[in-house]
Tab-separated table of C-alpha atoms and ligand atoms in Angstrom:
chain	number	residue	atom	x	y	z
A	1	MET	CA	-39.354	3.653	-30.808
A	2	LYS	CA	-40.473	1.678	-33.894
A	3	ILE	CA	-38.833	4.264	-36.127
A	4	LEU	CA	-35.574	4.265	-34.086
A	5	LYS	CA	-35.513	0.457	-34.180
A	6	ALA	CA	-36.160	0.338	-37.877
A	7	MET	CA	-33.688	3.117	-38.672
A	8	LEU	CA	-30.833	1.545	-36.809
A	9	GLY	CA	-31.798	-2.098	-37.268
A	10	LEU	CA	-31.633	-2.612	-33.494
A	11	THR	CA	-33.214	-5.116	-31.139
A	12	ALA	CA	-35.931	-3.673	-28.891
A	13	ALA	CA	-33.635	-3.870	-25.816
A	14	ALA	CA	-30.798	-2.049	-27.555
A	15	ALA	CA	-33.169	0.647	-28.757
A	16	VAL	CA	-34.542	1.108	-25.220
A	17	SER	CA	-31.047	1.450	-23.769
A	18	LEU	CA	-29.998	3.882	-26.511
A	19	LEU	CA	-33.069	5.962	-25.828
A	20	ALA	CA	-32.483	5.853	-22.070
A	21	GLY	CA	-28.892	6.993	-22.631
A	22	ALA	CA	-30.030	9.886	-24.802
A	23	VAL	CA	-32.664	10.964	-22.295
A	24	SER	CA	-30.365	10.752	-19.273
A	25	ALA	CA	-27.634	12.627	-21.150
A	26	GLN	CA	-30.075	15.480	-21.772
A	27	THR	CA	-31.028	15.859	-18.126
A	28	TYR	CA	-27.617	14.921	-16.704
A	29	PRO	CA	-26.641	15.402	-13.950
A	30	GLU	CA	-29.660	14.744	-11.776
A	31	ARG	CA	-27.840	13.686	-8.617
A	32	THR	CA	-24.459	13.700	-6.849
A	33	ILE	CA	-21.450	12.584	-8.886
A	34	THR	CA	-18.598	10.644	-7.243
A	35	MET	CA	-15.102	11.595	-8.377
A	36	VAL	CA	-12.687	8.812	-7.422
A	37	VAL	CA	-9.155	9.949	-6.597
A	38	PRO	CA	-6.893	6.890	-6.590
A	39	PHE	CA	-4.646	8.293	-3.817
A	40	ALA	CA	-5.082	9.336	-0.196
A	41	ALA	CA	-6.596	12.654	0.871
A	42	GLY	CA	-4.263	15.601	1.322
A	43	GLY	CA	-1.904	14.729	-1.562
A	44	PRO	CA	-1.426	16.510	-4.893
A	45	THR	CA	-3.945	14.502	-6.926
A	46	ASP	CA	-6.507	15.042	-4.186
A	47	THR	CA	-5.775	18.789	-4.150
A	48	VAL	CA	-6.231	19.071	-7.928
A	49	ALA	CA	-9.443	17.005	-7.763
A	50	ARG	CA	-11.036	18.972	-4.932
A	51	LEU	CA	-10.331	22.337	-6.568
A	52	VAL	CA	-11.718	21.251	-9.915
A	53	ALA	CA	-14.666	19.318	-8.415
A	54	GLU	CA	-15.826	22.311	-6.420
A	55	SER	CA	-15.882	24.550	-9.456
A	56	MET	CA	-17.423	21.909	-11.758
A	57	SER	CA	-20.169	21.314	-9.160
A	58	LYS	CA	-21.247	24.941	-9.504
A	59	ASP	CA	-21.359	24.694	-13.275
A	60	LEU	CA	-23.213	21.356	-13.284
A	61	GLY	CA	-25.681	22.334	-10.569
A	62	GLN	CA	-24.956	19.077	-8.720
A	63	GLN	CA	-22.336	18.187	-6.141
A	64	ILE	CA	-19.214	16.298	-7.163
A	65	VAL	CA	-18.021	14.414	-4.100
A	66	VAL	CA	-14.386	13.285	-3.996
A	67	GLU	CA	-13.814	9.725	-2.807
A	68	ASN	CA	-10.232	8.680	-2.034
A	69	VAL	CA	-9.530	5.086	-3.047
A	70	GLY	CA	-5.772	4.880	-2.458
A	71	GLY	CA	-3.505	1.856	-2.759
A	72	ALA	CA	-1.471	-0.108	-5.305
A	73	GLY	CA	-0.122	3.029	-6.983
A	74	GLY	CA	-3.535	4.275	-8.101
A	75	THR	CA	-4.659	1.005	-9.692
A	76	LEU	CA	-7.278	0.218	-7.013
A	77	GLY	CA	-9.126	3.477	-7.606
A	78	ALA	CA	-8.878	3.129	-11.385
A	79	GLY	CA	-10.243	-0.415	-11.087
A	80	ARG	CA	-13.177	0.820	-9.050
A	81	VAL	CA	-14.193	3.244	-11.832
A	82	ALA	CA	-13.530	0.706	-14.612
A	83	SER	CA	-16.208	-1.541	-13.124
A	84	ALA	CA	-18.714	1.215	-12.220
A	85	ASP	CA	-21.932	1.841	-14.184
A	86	PRO	CA	-21.245	3.961	-17.289
A	87	ASP	CA	-23.836	6.570	-16.346
A	88	GLY	CA	-21.677	9.607	-15.586
A	89	TYR	CA	-22.141	9.341	-11.823
A	90	THR	CA	-18.771	7.710	-11.093
A	91	ILE	CA	-15.749	9.400	-12.654
A	92	LEU	CA	-11.993	9.139	-12.138
A	93	LEU	CA	-9.349	11.823	-11.785
A	94	HIS	CA	-5.963	10.187	-12.284
A	95	HIS	CA	-2.492	11.240	-13.381
A	96	ILE	CA	0.349	9.897	-15.537
A	97	GLY	CA	0.144	6.669	-13.506
A	98	MET	CA	-2.807	5.682	-15.677
A	99	ALA	CA	-0.271	5.300	-18.511
A	100	THR	CA	2.741	3.916	-16.610
A	101	SER	CA	0.775	1.285	-14.676
A	102	ALA	CA	-0.293	-0.246	-18.004
A	103	THR	CA	3.314	-1.441	-18.343
A	104	LEU	CA	4.414	-1.576	-14.694
A	105	TYR	CA	1.748	-4.118	-13.772
A	106	ARG	CA	1.960	-7.555	-15.329
A	107	LYS	CA	-1.685	-8.023	-14.351
A	108	LEU	CA	-4.248	-5.266	-13.905
A	109	ALA	CA	-7.901	-5.731	-12.952
A	110	TYR	CA	-8.846	-3.603	-15.982
A	111	ASP	CA	-7.736	-2.975	-19.547
A	112	THR	CA	-6.280	0.560	-19.527
A	113	LEU	CA	-7.169	1.389	-23.125
A	114	GLY	CA	-10.406	-0.603	-23.210
A	115	ALA	CA	-12.138	0.144	-19.914
A	116	PHE	CA	-12.540	3.924	-19.965
A	117	ASP	CA	-14.025	6.816	-21.846
A	118	TYR	CA	-12.496	10.263	-21.712
A	119	VAL	CA	-13.467	13.713	-20.420
A	120	GLY	CA	-10.283	15.733	-20.759
A	121	LEU	CA	-6.858	16.740	-19.508
A	122	VAL	CA	-6.822	18.772	-16.291
A	123	THR	CA	-3.304	19.982	-15.447
A	124	GLU	CA	0.384	19.681	-16.141
A	125	VAL	CA	2.695	19.821	-13.124
A	126	PRO	CA	6.394	19.199	-12.507
A	127	MET	CA	7.920	17.154	-9.706
A	128	THR	CA	10.394	18.264	-7.055
A	129	ILE	CA	13.135	16.194	-5.469
A	130	VAL	CA	12.841	16.924	-1.747
A	131	ALA	CA	14.034	15.632	1.622
A	132	ARG	CA	13.274	15.993	5.289
A	133	LYS	CA	14.389	19.366	6.637
A	134	ASP	CA	17.446	18.134	8.557
A	135	PHE	CA	18.715	15.766	5.842
A	136	GLU	CA	22.452	16.372	5.488
A	137	PRO	CA	23.027	17.075	1.765
A	138	THR	CA	22.542	20.702	0.735
A	139	ASP	CA	22.371	20.389	-3.066
A	140	LEU	CA	21.590	17.775	-5.705
A	141	LYS	CA	25.231	16.791	-6.280
A	142	GLY	CA	25.626	16.411	-2.510
A	143	LEU	CA	22.426	14.339	-2.388
A	144	ILE	CA	23.715	11.999	-5.096
A	145	ASP	CA	27.054	11.494	-3.324
A	146	TYR	CA	25.338	11.014	0.022
A	147	VAL	CA	22.805	8.421	-1.138
A	148	LYS	CA	25.485	6.501	-3.014
A	149	ALA	CA	27.592	6.347	0.137
A	150	ASN	CA	24.617	5.520	2.396
A	151	LYS	CA	22.446	3.407	0.115
A	152	ASP	CA	21.492	0.929	2.835
A	153	LYS	CA	20.279	3.696	5.134
A	154	VAL	CA	18.437	6.169	2.918
A	155	THR	CA	14.663	5.728	2.507
A	156	VAL	CA	12.564	7.076	-0.382
A	157	ALA	CA	8.822	7.634	0.045
A	158	ASN	CA	6.370	7.010	-2.782
A	159	ALA	CA	2.675	6.351	-3.376
A	160	GLY	CA	3.185	2.788	-4.623
A	161	ILE	CA	4.188	1.275	-7.946
A	162	GLY	CA	2.391	3.247	-10.647
A	163	ALA	CA	2.436	6.556	-8.777
A	164	ALA	CA	4.260	9.565	-10.199
A	165	SER	CA	6.450	9.628	-7.077
A	166	HIS	CA	7.422	6.039	-7.848
A	167	LEU	CA	8.209	6.862	-11.486
A	168	CYS	CA	10.339	9.863	-10.506
A	169	GLY	CA	12.117	7.902	-7.754
A	170	MET	CA	12.765	5.063	-10.187
A	171	MET	CA	14.226	7.528	-12.727
A	172	PHE	CA	16.437	9.040	-10.011
A	173	MET	CA	17.781	5.674	-8.824
A	174	SER	CA	18.336	4.559	-12.385
A	175	ALA	CA	20.135	7.845	-13.268
A	176	ILE	CA	22.552	7.443	-10.345
A	177	GLN	CA	22.601	3.642	-10.682
A	178	THR	CA	21.874	3.161	-7.011
A	179	PRO	CA	18.864	1.197	-5.775
A	180	LEU	CA	17.435	2.542	-2.509
A	181	THR	CA	14.852	1.368	-0.004
A	182	THR	CA	11.390	2.634	-0.968
A	183	VAL	CA	8.524	3.153	1.472
A	184	PRO	CA	5.071	2.968	-0.189
A	185	TYR	CA	2.107	5.001	1.067
A	186	LYS	CA	-1.491	5.271	-0.168
A	187	GLY	CA	-0.654	8.720	-1.478
A	188	THR	CA	1.975	11.382	-1.028
A	189	GLY	CA	-0.305	13.256	1.399
A	190	PRO	CA	0.492	10.765	4.183
A	191	ALA	CA	4.049	10.428	2.825
A	192	MET	CA	4.518	14.181	3.294
A	193	THR	CA	3.373	13.853	6.919
A	194	ASP	CA	6.156	11.327	7.500
A	195	LEU	CA	8.711	13.457	5.634
A	196	LEU	CA	7.798	16.387	7.879
A	197	GLY	CA	8.059	14.112	10.903
A	198	GLY	CA	11.475	12.843	9.795
A	199	GLN	CA	10.367	9.186	9.527
A	200	VAL	CA	11.433	9.010	5.870
A	201	ASP	CA	14.323	10.792	4.110
A	202	VAL	CA	13.646	11.627	0.470
A	203	MET	CA	10.668	11.979	-1.872
A	204	CYS	CA	9.934	13.093	-5.400
A	205	ASP	CA	6.514	14.696	-5.595
A	206	GLN	CA	4.393	17.164	-7.530
A	207	THR	CA	4.806	20.869	-6.733
A	208	THR	CA	1.092	20.868	-5.872
A	209	ASN	CA	2.107	19.111	-2.656
A	210	THR	CA	5.576	20.518	-2.032
A	211	THR	CA	5.498	24.250	-2.894
A	212	LYS	CA	4.097	25.488	0.438
A	213	GLN	CA	6.458	23.259	2.434
A	214	ILE	CA	9.480	24.384	0.400
A	215	GLN	CA	8.515	28.055	0.761
A	216	GLY	CA	7.950	27.564	4.495
A	217	GLY	CA	11.311	25.822	4.922
A	218	THR	CA	9.728	22.722	6.453
A	219	ILE	CA	11.352	20.449	3.855
A	220	LYS	CA	14.516	20.729	1.759
A	221	ALA	CA	14.283	20.985	-2.059
A	222	TYR	CA	17.088	19.924	-4.407
A	223	ALA	CA	15.594	20.254	-7.883
A	224	VAL	CA	12.499	20.662	-10.038
A	225	THR	CA	11.923	18.322	-12.979
A	226	SER	CA	10.662	21.015	-15.398
A	227	PRO	CA	12.729	22.312	-18.343
A	228	LYS	CA	12.837	25.769	-16.682
A	229	ARG	CA	12.917	27.025	-13.086
A	230	LEU	CA	9.514	27.789	-11.591
A	231	ASP	CA	8.287	31.244	-10.571
A	232	VAL	CA	7.054	29.892	-7.229
A	233	MET	CA	10.528	28.592	-6.282
A	234	LYS	CA	13.028	30.555	-8.385
A	235	ASP	CA	16.048	29.567	-6.278
A	236	ILE	CA	15.537	25.826	-6.859
A	237	PRO	CA	17.506	24.613	-9.917
A	238	THR	CA	16.159	22.264	-12.541
A	239	ALA	CA	17.429	18.700	-12.209
A	240	VAL	CA	19.277	19.132	-15.528
A	241	GLU	CA	21.028	22.318	-14.300
A	242	ALA	CA	21.904	20.642	-11.010
A	243	GLY	CA	23.610	17.641	-12.557
A	244	LEU	CA	21.123	15.068	-13.851
A	245	PRO	CA	21.242	15.282	-17.682
A	246	GLY	CA	17.898	14.583	-19.370
A	247	PHE	CA	16.034	14.349	-16.063
A	248	GLU	CA	12.754	15.989	-17.037
A	249	VAL	CA	9.312	14.745	-16.140
A	250	GLY	CA	5.917	16.436	-16.355
A	251	ILE	CA	2.899	14.968	-14.608
A	252	TRP	CA	-0.508	15.349	-16.268
A	253	HIS	CA	-3.931	14.669	-14.838
A	254	GLY	CA	-7.037	13.556	-16.713
A	255	ILE	CA	-10.681	12.790	-15.987
A	256	TYR	CA	-12.116	9.460	-17.175
A	257	THR	CA	-15.512	7.766	-17.145
A	258	PRO	CA	-16.276	4.021	-17.396
A	259	LYS	CA	-16.373	2.689	-20.979
A	260	GLY	CA	-19.849	2.996	-22.475
A	261	THR	CA	-20.694	6.352	-20.876
A	262	PRO	CA	-22.851	8.306	-23.378
A	263	ALA	CA	-20.726	10.705	-25.450
A	264	ALA	CA	-23.088	13.568	-24.548
A	265	ILE	CA	-22.260	13.054	-20.849
A	266	ASN	CA	-18.512	13.038	-21.496
A	267	GLU	CA	-18.963	16.224	-23.535
A	268	ARG	CA	-21.009	17.850	-20.767
A	269	LEU	CA	-18.308	17.008	-18.213
A	270	SER	CA	-15.623	18.282	-20.572
A	271	LYS	CA	-17.423	21.635	-20.998
A	272	SER	CA	-17.758	21.878	-17.236
A	273	LEU	CA	-14.059	21.050	-16.785
A	274	GLN	CA	-13.191	23.856	-19.216
A	275	VAL	CA	-15.284	26.272	-17.138
A	276	ALA	CA	-13.573	25.136	-13.921
A	277	LEU	CA	-10.088	25.517	-15.399
A	278	LYS	CA	-10.883	29.142	-16.299
A	279	ASP	CA	-12.330	29.867	-12.832
A	280	PRO	CA	-10.075	32.640	-11.419
A	281	ASN	CA	-10.085	31.017	-7.955
A	282	VAL	CA	-8.917	27.705	-9.361
A	283	GLY	CA	-6.326	29.472	-11.541
A	284	ALA	CA	-4.952	31.439	-8.592
A	285	ARG	CA	-4.577	28.327	-6.404
A	286	PHE	CA	-2.930	26.381	-9.220
A	287	ALA	CA	-0.511	29.257	-9.858
A	288	GLU	CA	0.475	29.300	-6.171
A	289	LEU	CA	1.188	25.577	-6.388
A	290	GLY	CA	3.228	25.627	-9.624
A	291	THR	CA	0.435	23.733	-11.404
A	292	THR	CA	-0.734	24.664	-14.929
A	293	PRO	CA	-4.396	24.230	-15.947
A	294	SER	CA	-5.049	22.628	-19.349
A	295	SER	CA	-6.282	24.722	-22.278
A	296	ASP	CA	-9.827	24.305	-23.631
A	297	ALA	CA	-8.403	22.289	-26.523
A	298	ASP	CA	-6.706	19.880	-24.096
A	299	ALA	CA	-9.654	19.576	-21.707
A	300	THR	CA	-11.472	17.417	-24.269
A	301	PRO	CA	-12.113	13.672	-24.656
A	302	ALA	CA	-10.043	13.466	-27.860
A	303	ALA	CA	-7.001	15.198	-26.326
A	304	LEU	CA	-6.972	12.946	-23.244
A	305	LYS	CA	-7.350	9.792	-25.360
A	306	ALA	CA	-4.423	10.858	-27.563
A	307	LYS	CA	-2.323	11.753	-24.499
A	308	LEU	CA	-2.949	8.431	-22.766
A	309	GLU	CA	-2.081	6.464	-25.901
A	310	SER	CA	1.104	8.431	-26.557
A	311	GLU	CA	2.215	8.289	-22.913
A	312	ILE	CA	1.760	4.512	-22.719
A	313	ALA	CA	3.999	4.245	-25.798
A	314	ARG	CA	6.496	6.771	-24.406
A	315	TRP	CA	7.000	5.153	-20.988
A	316	LYS	CA	6.875	1.480	-22.029
A	317	PRO	CA	10.525	1.270	-23.151
A	318	VAL	CA	11.723	3.339	-20.149
A	319	ILE	CA	9.973	1.007	-17.703
A	320	GLU	CA	11.080	-2.091	-19.555
A	321	ALA	CA	14.681	-0.855	-19.461
A	322	ALA	CA	14.416	-0.253	-15.709
A	323	GLY	CA	13.006	-3.777	-15.398
A	324	GLU	CA	10.807	-2.944	-12.428
A	325	TYR	CA	7.380	-4.547	-12.441
A	326	ALA	CA	4.565	-5.223	-10.010
A	327	ASP	CA	2.666	-8.518	-10.073
B	401	LIG	N1	0.748	12.330	-6.748
B	401	LIG	C1	1.187	11.346	-5.883
B	401	LIG	C2	2.085	10.387	-6.605
B	401	LIG	O1	1.847	10.113	-7.742
B	401	LIG	C3	0.109	10.577	-5.249
B	401	LIG	C4	-0.894	11.448	-4.629
B	401	LIG	O2	-1.472	12.277	-5.312
B	401	LIG	O3	-1.103	11.298	-3.430
B	401	LIG	O4	2.955	9.893	-6.012
């Protein structure tokens, strides 16, 4: 201790905490880890989290338990992790909303770039523009004409301001210059239940949540937001092909820890994430759901940090131009 103190010129307390961090990082994890998903159970973020958590648990030798903290477009769950102890036992799996909410919210309970450390990128997944099964329009052009003519009637489900479904819906309304009534849910899991029940008309959501329903014919699909058609739904055109120029959006997920988490713990989680993303069971499920696992190089703290920073910069002007904010 004396040597550590002298070497680093630290106070006794700082040296103790540094030592404690080093020791706990070596033996980490020693108990159950909570992975906060900032959306309701049953939705696409939850599906990604549960698949990855199960496989990471095996690699880490400790359970990762998923806790759904939905609400306010993912910002409640992110806030919960921002204020958790930086010990590696509370982690966050969030998507692109981590970047967009930094601009969409005039006030957030946390500083997006200051409150977190990084584990790595998890997946990349496109969105689909879908509707309840018996919704009248049969293709994207028909949908655009229909919603323009019925703008006071049509309802669009989303998972709150900051969610990917909100971003995609906002881009759609802005592209066709027609504001529509939005219905916010705590996640697109419950939103899908209402779409299936016919209580809401339209939604834009990740293929992780929509592929099985589209294949089963229980909802109607108009377009995918990827640059190319997807193998799992070859007959669904891209939004660009179907008449929305430039309408491309890819959703990415990342795993974060509270700021101050020892680097060795973030690295351990990153290595475990890389193992999970190469797990054939995880890969097969993701493939079925049109969801692409990140490469080893992307499932790293540095890659996620760079992605978050570049995505905040990328979406800021788009959101500012749309002029839609939450207070
Ligand atoms: N992915 C959904 C969204 O961003 C939320 C969820 O995962 O439930 O809208």
